[in-house]
CSV table of C-alpha atoms and ligand atoms in Angstrom, one decimal:
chain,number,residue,atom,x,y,z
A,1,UNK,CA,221.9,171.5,120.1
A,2,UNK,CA,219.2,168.6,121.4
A,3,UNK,CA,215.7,169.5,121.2
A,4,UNK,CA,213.3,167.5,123.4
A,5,UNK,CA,209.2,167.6,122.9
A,6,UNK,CA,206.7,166.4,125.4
A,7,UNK,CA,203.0,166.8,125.4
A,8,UNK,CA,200.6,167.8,128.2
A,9,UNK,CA,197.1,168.6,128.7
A,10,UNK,CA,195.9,171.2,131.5
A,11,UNK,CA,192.5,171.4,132.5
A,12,UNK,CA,190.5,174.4,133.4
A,13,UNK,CA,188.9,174.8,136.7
A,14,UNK,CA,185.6,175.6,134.6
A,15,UNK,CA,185.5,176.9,130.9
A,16,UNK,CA,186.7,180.3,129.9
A,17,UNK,CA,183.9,181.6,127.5
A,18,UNK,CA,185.0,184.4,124.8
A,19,UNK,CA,183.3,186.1,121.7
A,20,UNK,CA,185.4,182.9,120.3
A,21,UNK,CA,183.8,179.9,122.2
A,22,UNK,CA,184.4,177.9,124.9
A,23,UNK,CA,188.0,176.7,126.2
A,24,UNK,CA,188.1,174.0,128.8
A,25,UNK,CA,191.3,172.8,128.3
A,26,UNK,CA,194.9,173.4,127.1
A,27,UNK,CA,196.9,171.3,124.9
A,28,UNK,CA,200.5,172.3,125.1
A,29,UNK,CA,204.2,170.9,123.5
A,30,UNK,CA,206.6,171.5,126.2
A,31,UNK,CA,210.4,172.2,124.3
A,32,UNK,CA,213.6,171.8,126.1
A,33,UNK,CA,216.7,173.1,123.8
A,34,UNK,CA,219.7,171.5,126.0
A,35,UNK,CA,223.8,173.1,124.2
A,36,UNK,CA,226.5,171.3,126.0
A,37,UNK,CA,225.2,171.7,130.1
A,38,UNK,CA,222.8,174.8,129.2
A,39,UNK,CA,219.2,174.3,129.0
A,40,UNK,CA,216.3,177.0,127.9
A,41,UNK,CA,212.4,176.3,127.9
A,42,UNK,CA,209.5,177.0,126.1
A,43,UNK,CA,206.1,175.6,125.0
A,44,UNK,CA,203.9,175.6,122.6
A,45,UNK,CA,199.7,175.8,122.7
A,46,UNK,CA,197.8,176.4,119.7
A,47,UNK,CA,193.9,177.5,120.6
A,48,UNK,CA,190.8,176.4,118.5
A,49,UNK,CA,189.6,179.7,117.2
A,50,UNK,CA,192.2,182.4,116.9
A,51,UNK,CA,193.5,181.9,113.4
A,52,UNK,CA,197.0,179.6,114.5
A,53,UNK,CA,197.9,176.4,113.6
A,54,UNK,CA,196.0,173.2,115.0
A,55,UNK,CA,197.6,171.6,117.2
A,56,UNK,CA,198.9,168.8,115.3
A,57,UNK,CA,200.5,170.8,112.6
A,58,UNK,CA,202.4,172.7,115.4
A,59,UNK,CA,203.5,169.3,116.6
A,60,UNK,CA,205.0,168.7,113.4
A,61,UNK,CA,206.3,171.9,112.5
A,62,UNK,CA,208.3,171.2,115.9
A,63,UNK,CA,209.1,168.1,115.4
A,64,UNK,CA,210.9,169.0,111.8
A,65,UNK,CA,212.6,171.5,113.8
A,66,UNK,CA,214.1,169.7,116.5
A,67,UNK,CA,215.4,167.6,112.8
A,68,UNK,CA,217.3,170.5,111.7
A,69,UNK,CA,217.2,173.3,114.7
A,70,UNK,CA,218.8,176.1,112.4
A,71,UNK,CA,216.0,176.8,110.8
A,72,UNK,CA,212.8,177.7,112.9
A,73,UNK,CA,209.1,176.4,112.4
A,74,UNK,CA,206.9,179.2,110.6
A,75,UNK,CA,203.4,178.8,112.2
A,76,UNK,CA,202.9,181.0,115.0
A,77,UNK,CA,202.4,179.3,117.9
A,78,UNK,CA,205.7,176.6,116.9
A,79,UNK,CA,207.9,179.4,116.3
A,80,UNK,CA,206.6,181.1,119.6
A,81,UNK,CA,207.8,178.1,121.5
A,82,UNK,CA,210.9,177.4,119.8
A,83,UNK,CA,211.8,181.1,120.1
A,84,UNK,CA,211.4,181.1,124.2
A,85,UNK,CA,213.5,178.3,124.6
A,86,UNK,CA,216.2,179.3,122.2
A,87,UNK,CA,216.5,182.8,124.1
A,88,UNK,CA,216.7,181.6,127.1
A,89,UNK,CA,219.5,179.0,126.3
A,90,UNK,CA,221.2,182.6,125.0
A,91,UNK,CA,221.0,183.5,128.5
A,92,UNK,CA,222.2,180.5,130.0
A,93,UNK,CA,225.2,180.3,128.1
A,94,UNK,CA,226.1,183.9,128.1
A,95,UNK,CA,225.8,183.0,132.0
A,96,UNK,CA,223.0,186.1,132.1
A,97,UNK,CA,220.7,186.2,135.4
A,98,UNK,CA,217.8,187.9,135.7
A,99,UNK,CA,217.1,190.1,138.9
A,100,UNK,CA,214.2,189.8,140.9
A,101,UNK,CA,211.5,191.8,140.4
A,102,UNK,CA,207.4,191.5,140.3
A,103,UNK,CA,204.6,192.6,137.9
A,104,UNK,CA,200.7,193.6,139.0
A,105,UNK,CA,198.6,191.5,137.1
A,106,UNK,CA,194.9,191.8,136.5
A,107,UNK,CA,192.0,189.2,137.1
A,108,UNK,CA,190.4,187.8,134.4
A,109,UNK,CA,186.9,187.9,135.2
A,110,UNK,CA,185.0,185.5,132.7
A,111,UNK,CA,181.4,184.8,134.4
A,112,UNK,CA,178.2,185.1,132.9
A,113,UNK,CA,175.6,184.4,135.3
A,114,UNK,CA,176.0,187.1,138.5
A,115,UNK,CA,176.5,185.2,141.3
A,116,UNK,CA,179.1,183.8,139.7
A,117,UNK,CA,180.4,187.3,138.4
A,118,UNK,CA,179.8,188.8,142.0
A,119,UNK,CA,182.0,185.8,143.3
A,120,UNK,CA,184.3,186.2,141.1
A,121,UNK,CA,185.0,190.0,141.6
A,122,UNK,CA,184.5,189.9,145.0
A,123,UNK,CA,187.4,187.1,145.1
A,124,UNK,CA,189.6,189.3,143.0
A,125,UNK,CA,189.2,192.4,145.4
A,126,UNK,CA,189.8,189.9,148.2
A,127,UNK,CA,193.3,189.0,146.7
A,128,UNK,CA,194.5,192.4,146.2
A,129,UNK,CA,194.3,192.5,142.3
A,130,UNK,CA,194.4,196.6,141.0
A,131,UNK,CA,192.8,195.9,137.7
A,132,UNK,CA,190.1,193.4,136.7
A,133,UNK,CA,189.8,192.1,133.3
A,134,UNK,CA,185.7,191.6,131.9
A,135,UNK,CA,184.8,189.2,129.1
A,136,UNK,CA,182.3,190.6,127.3
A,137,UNK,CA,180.1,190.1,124.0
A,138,UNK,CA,179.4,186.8,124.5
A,139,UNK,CA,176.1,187.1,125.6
A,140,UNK,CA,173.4,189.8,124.8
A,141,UNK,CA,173.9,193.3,125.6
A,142,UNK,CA,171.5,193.7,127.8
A,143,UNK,CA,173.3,191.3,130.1
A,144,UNK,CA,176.6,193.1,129.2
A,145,UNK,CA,175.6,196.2,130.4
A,146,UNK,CA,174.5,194.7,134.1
A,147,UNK,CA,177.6,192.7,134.5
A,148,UNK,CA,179.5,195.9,134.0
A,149,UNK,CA,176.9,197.9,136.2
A,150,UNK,CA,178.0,195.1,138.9
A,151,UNK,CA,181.1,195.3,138.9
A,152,UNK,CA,181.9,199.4,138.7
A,153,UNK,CA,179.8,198.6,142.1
A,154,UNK,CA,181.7,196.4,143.8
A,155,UNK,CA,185.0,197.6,142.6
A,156,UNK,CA,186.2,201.0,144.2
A,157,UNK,CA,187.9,203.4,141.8
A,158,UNK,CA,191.4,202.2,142.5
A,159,UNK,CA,190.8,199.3,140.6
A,160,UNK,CA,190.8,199.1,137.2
A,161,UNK,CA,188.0,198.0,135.2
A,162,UNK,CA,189.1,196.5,131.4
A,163,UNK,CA,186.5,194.6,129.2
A,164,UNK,CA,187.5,192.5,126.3
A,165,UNK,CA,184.9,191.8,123.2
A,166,UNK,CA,187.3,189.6,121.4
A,167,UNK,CA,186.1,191.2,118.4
A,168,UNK,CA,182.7,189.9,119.0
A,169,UNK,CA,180.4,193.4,118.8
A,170,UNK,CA,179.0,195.0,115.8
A,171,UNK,CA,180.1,198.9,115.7
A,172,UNK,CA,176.5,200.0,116.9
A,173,UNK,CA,176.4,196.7,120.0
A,174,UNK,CA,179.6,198.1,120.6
A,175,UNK,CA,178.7,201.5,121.0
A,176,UNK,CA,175.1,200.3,123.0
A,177,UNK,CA,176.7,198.8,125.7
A,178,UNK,CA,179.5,201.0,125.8
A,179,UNK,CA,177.6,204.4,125.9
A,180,UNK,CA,174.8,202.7,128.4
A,181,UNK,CA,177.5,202.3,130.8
A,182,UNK,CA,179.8,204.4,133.2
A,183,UNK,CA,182.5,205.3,130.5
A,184,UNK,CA,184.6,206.9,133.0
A,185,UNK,CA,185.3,203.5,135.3
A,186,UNK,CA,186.0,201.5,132.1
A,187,UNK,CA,190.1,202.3,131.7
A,188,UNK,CA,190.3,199.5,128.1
A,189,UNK,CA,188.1,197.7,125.8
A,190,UNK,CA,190.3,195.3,123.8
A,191,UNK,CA,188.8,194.5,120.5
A,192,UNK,CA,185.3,195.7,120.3
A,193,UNK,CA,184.5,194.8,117.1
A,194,UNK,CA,186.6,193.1,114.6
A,195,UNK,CA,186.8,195.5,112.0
A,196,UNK,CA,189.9,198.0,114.0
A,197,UNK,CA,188.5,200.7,111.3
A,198,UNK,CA,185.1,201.1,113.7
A,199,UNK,CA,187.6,201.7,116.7
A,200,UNK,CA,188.5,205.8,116.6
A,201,UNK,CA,184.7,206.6,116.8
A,202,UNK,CA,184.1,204.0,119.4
A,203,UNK,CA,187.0,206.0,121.2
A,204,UNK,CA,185.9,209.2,120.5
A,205,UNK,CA,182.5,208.9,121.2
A,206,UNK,CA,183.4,206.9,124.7
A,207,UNK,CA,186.4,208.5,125.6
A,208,UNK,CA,187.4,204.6,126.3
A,209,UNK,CA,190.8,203.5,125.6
A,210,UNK,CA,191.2,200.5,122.9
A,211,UNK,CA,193.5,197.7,122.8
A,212,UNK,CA,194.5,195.6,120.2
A,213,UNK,CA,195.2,192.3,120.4
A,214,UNK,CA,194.1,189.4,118.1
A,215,UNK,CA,194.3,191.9,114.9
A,216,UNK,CA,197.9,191.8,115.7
A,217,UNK,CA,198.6,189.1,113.5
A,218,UNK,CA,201.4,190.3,111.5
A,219,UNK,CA,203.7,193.3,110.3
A,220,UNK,CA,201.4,194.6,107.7
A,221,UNK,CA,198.7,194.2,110.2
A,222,UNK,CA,200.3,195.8,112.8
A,223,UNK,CA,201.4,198.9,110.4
A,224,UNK,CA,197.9,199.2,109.6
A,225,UNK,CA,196.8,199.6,112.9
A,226,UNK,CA,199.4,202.3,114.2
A,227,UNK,CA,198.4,204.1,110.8
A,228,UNK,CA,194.8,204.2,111.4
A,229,UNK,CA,195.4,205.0,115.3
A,230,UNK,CA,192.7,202.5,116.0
A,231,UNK,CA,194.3,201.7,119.2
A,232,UNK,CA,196.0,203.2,122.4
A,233,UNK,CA,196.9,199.9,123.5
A,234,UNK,CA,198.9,197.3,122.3
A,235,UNK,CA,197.7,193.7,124.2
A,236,UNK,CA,200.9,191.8,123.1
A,237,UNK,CA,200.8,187.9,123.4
A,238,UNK,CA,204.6,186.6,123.5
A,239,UNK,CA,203.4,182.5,122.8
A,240,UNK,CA,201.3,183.5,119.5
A,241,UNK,CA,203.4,186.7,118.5
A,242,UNK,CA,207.1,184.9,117.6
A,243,UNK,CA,208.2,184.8,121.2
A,244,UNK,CA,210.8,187.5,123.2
A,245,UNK,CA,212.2,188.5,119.9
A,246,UNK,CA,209.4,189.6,117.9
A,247,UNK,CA,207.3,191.1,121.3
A,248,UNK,CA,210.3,193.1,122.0
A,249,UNK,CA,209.9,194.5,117.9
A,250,UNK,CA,206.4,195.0,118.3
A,251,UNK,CA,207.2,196.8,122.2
A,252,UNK,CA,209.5,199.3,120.3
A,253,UNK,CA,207.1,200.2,117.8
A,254,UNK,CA,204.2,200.8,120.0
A,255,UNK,CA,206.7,203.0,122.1
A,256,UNK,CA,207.9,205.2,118.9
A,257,UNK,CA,204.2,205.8,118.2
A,258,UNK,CA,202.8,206.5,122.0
A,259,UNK,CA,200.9,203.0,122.2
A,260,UNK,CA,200.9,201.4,125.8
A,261,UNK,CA,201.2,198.1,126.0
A,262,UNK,CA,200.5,195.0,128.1
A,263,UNK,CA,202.0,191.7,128.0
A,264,UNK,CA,199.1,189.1,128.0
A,265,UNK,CA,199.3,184.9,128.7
A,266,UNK,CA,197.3,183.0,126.0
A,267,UNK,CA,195.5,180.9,128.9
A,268,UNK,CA,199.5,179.8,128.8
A,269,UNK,CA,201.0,177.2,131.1
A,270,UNK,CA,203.7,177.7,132.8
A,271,UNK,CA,206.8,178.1,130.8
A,272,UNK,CA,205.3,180.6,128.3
A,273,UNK,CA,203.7,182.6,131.4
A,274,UNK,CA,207.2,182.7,133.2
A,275,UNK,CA,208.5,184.1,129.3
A,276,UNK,CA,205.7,186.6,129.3
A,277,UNK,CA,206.4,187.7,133.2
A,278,UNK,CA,209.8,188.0,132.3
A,279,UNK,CA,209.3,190.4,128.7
A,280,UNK,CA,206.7,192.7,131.3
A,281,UNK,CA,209.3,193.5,134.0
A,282,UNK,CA,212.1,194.0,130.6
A,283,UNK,CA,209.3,196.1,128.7
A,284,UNK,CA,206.8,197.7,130.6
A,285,UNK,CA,207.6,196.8,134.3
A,286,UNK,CA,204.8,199.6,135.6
A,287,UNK,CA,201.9,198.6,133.8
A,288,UNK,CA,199.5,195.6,134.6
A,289,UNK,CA,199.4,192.4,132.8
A,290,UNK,CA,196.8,190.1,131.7
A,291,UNK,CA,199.3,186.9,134.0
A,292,UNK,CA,197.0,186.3,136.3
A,293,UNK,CA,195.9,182.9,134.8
A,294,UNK,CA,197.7,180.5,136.5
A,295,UNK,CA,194.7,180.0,139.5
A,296,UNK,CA,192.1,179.5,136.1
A,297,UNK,CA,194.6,175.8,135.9
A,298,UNK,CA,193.5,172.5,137.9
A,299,UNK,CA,197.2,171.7,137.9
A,300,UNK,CA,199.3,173.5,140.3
A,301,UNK,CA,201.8,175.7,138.2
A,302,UNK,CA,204.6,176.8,139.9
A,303,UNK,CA,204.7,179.1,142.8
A,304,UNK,CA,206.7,182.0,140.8
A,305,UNK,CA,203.9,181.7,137.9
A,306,UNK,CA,201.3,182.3,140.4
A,307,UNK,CA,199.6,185.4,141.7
A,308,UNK,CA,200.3,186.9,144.8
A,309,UNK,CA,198.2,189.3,146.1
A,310,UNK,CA,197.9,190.5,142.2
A,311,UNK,CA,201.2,190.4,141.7
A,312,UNK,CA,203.7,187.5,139.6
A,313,UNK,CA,206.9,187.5,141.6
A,314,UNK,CA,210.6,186.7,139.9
A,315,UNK,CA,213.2,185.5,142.7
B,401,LIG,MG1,192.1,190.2,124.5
């Protein structure tokens, strides 16, 4: 087996601000694995910020593995890649083709000034999207609480309305904003704070759905969270978590214990997104994903990556 690395850089069309920072760009390690004439893709992109590898020690945890492919890099966002490509080459030499099929995806809707926000929304409505994604606490809440306001406005209730704190509110910000809102239009908050012990009372005293996401770092992590029942949603995150095999683990456990989930892109370019698409039509082909993040890209990514009236389309 030949493994092939390439670097690329994708710019955002403007920054994508979270309780983490600012992202402007995307620095990814494209990996073809090529077995006699069968080929399968993947990629790598480690992001400042969310407790992975830097970039360079992914590059060189792939670049010892394409030395020896049998045994597979370690560090999250290496093994991510490496584990795409290898399971699609599975596929391609067990002659396996996927059927067509399409996903709803949401919006991500990452303004902080209003017009911007109202644009933004506005847009999303425009192109057909059934669920809208919010950025919050990373600005005051104050601000928070209008930007919600604004959207449950402009959005009718057919649309969903999810916010994501990244972990970045204290219990009692949390619990501000959240109460000073219309609890009822508001179907997720991912993360609210990052301690997942807060988030039963933020549920119970919102009636808001929680979703996990960055706390699902590991096994021990993961058990810890379906023991506490901190969450209702799982946000899983194929090109940090290990790839198709370990999101389809983590799927199966969420199932056994009643925990939705939804298949997220990391701000991923195009060969992770078409993996993620992919493991949402095999594990949870109702729901609706966070994929909609090809349009954030100056780049054109390709067609079947991109949204389509709020939906990612496999032909
Ligand atoms: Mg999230």
């Amino acid at each position: 087996m030949f493994v092939t690395l390439k670097d690329r850089t994708l710019q955002l069309r403007s920054p994508v601000t979270t309780a983490h920072g600012k992202t402007t760009h995307r620095q990814i390690i494209e990996i073809t694995v090529q077995q006699d004439e069968f080929f399968g893709y993947g990629e790598s992109a480690p992001l400042p910020g969310f407790g992975l590898e830097t970039f360079k020690e992914a590059q060189t945890a792939l670049a010892e593995w394409s030395e020896n492919p049998h045994t597979l890099p370690t560090l999250p966002a290496a093994l991510s890649g490496a584990a795409t490509a290898l399971d699609y080459l599975e596929q391609a030499t067990s002659k396996i083709c996927l059927p067509p099929g399409s996903i709803a995806v949401q919006a991500l809707i990452s303004a902080t000034d209003i017009p911007s926000l109202e644009k933004q929304v506005t847009n999303a409505i425009n192109d057909g999207y059934r669920a809208v994604k919010l950025k919050v606490a990373a600005t005051d809440a104050m601000t928070d609480i209008k930007r919600i306001e604004i959207i449950t406005k402009l959005i009718d209730t057919q649309i969903l309305l999810r916010l994501d704190a990244n972990g970045g509110w204290t219990r009692r910000q949390a619990l501000d904003v959240l109460t000073n809102t219309d609890t009822g239009r508001v179907a997720l908050v991912e993360e609210p704070t990052s301690d997942p012990s807060d988030w039963q009372e933020i549920h119970r005293e919102t009636g808001i759905g929680i979703g996990a996401d960055e706390q699902l770092t590991d096994q021990t992590q993961i058990d810890r969270l379906v023991d506490l029942g901190a969450a209702q949603t799982f946000v899983l995150k194929p090109s940090i978590l290990g790839g198709p095999p370990a999101t389809r683990r983590i799927a199966s456990q969420a199932a056994q214990n009643d925990i939705d989930i939804i298949i997220s892109s990391f701000l991923d370019g195009p060969m992770a997104l078409r993996s993620a698409r992919d493991l949402a039509l095999e594990l949870a082909p109702h729901e609706i994903h966070g994929l909609g993040t090809a349009p954030l890209f100056v780049e054109d990514l390709p067609s079947d990556v991109q949204p389509v009236n709020g939906y990612l389309q496999r032909l």
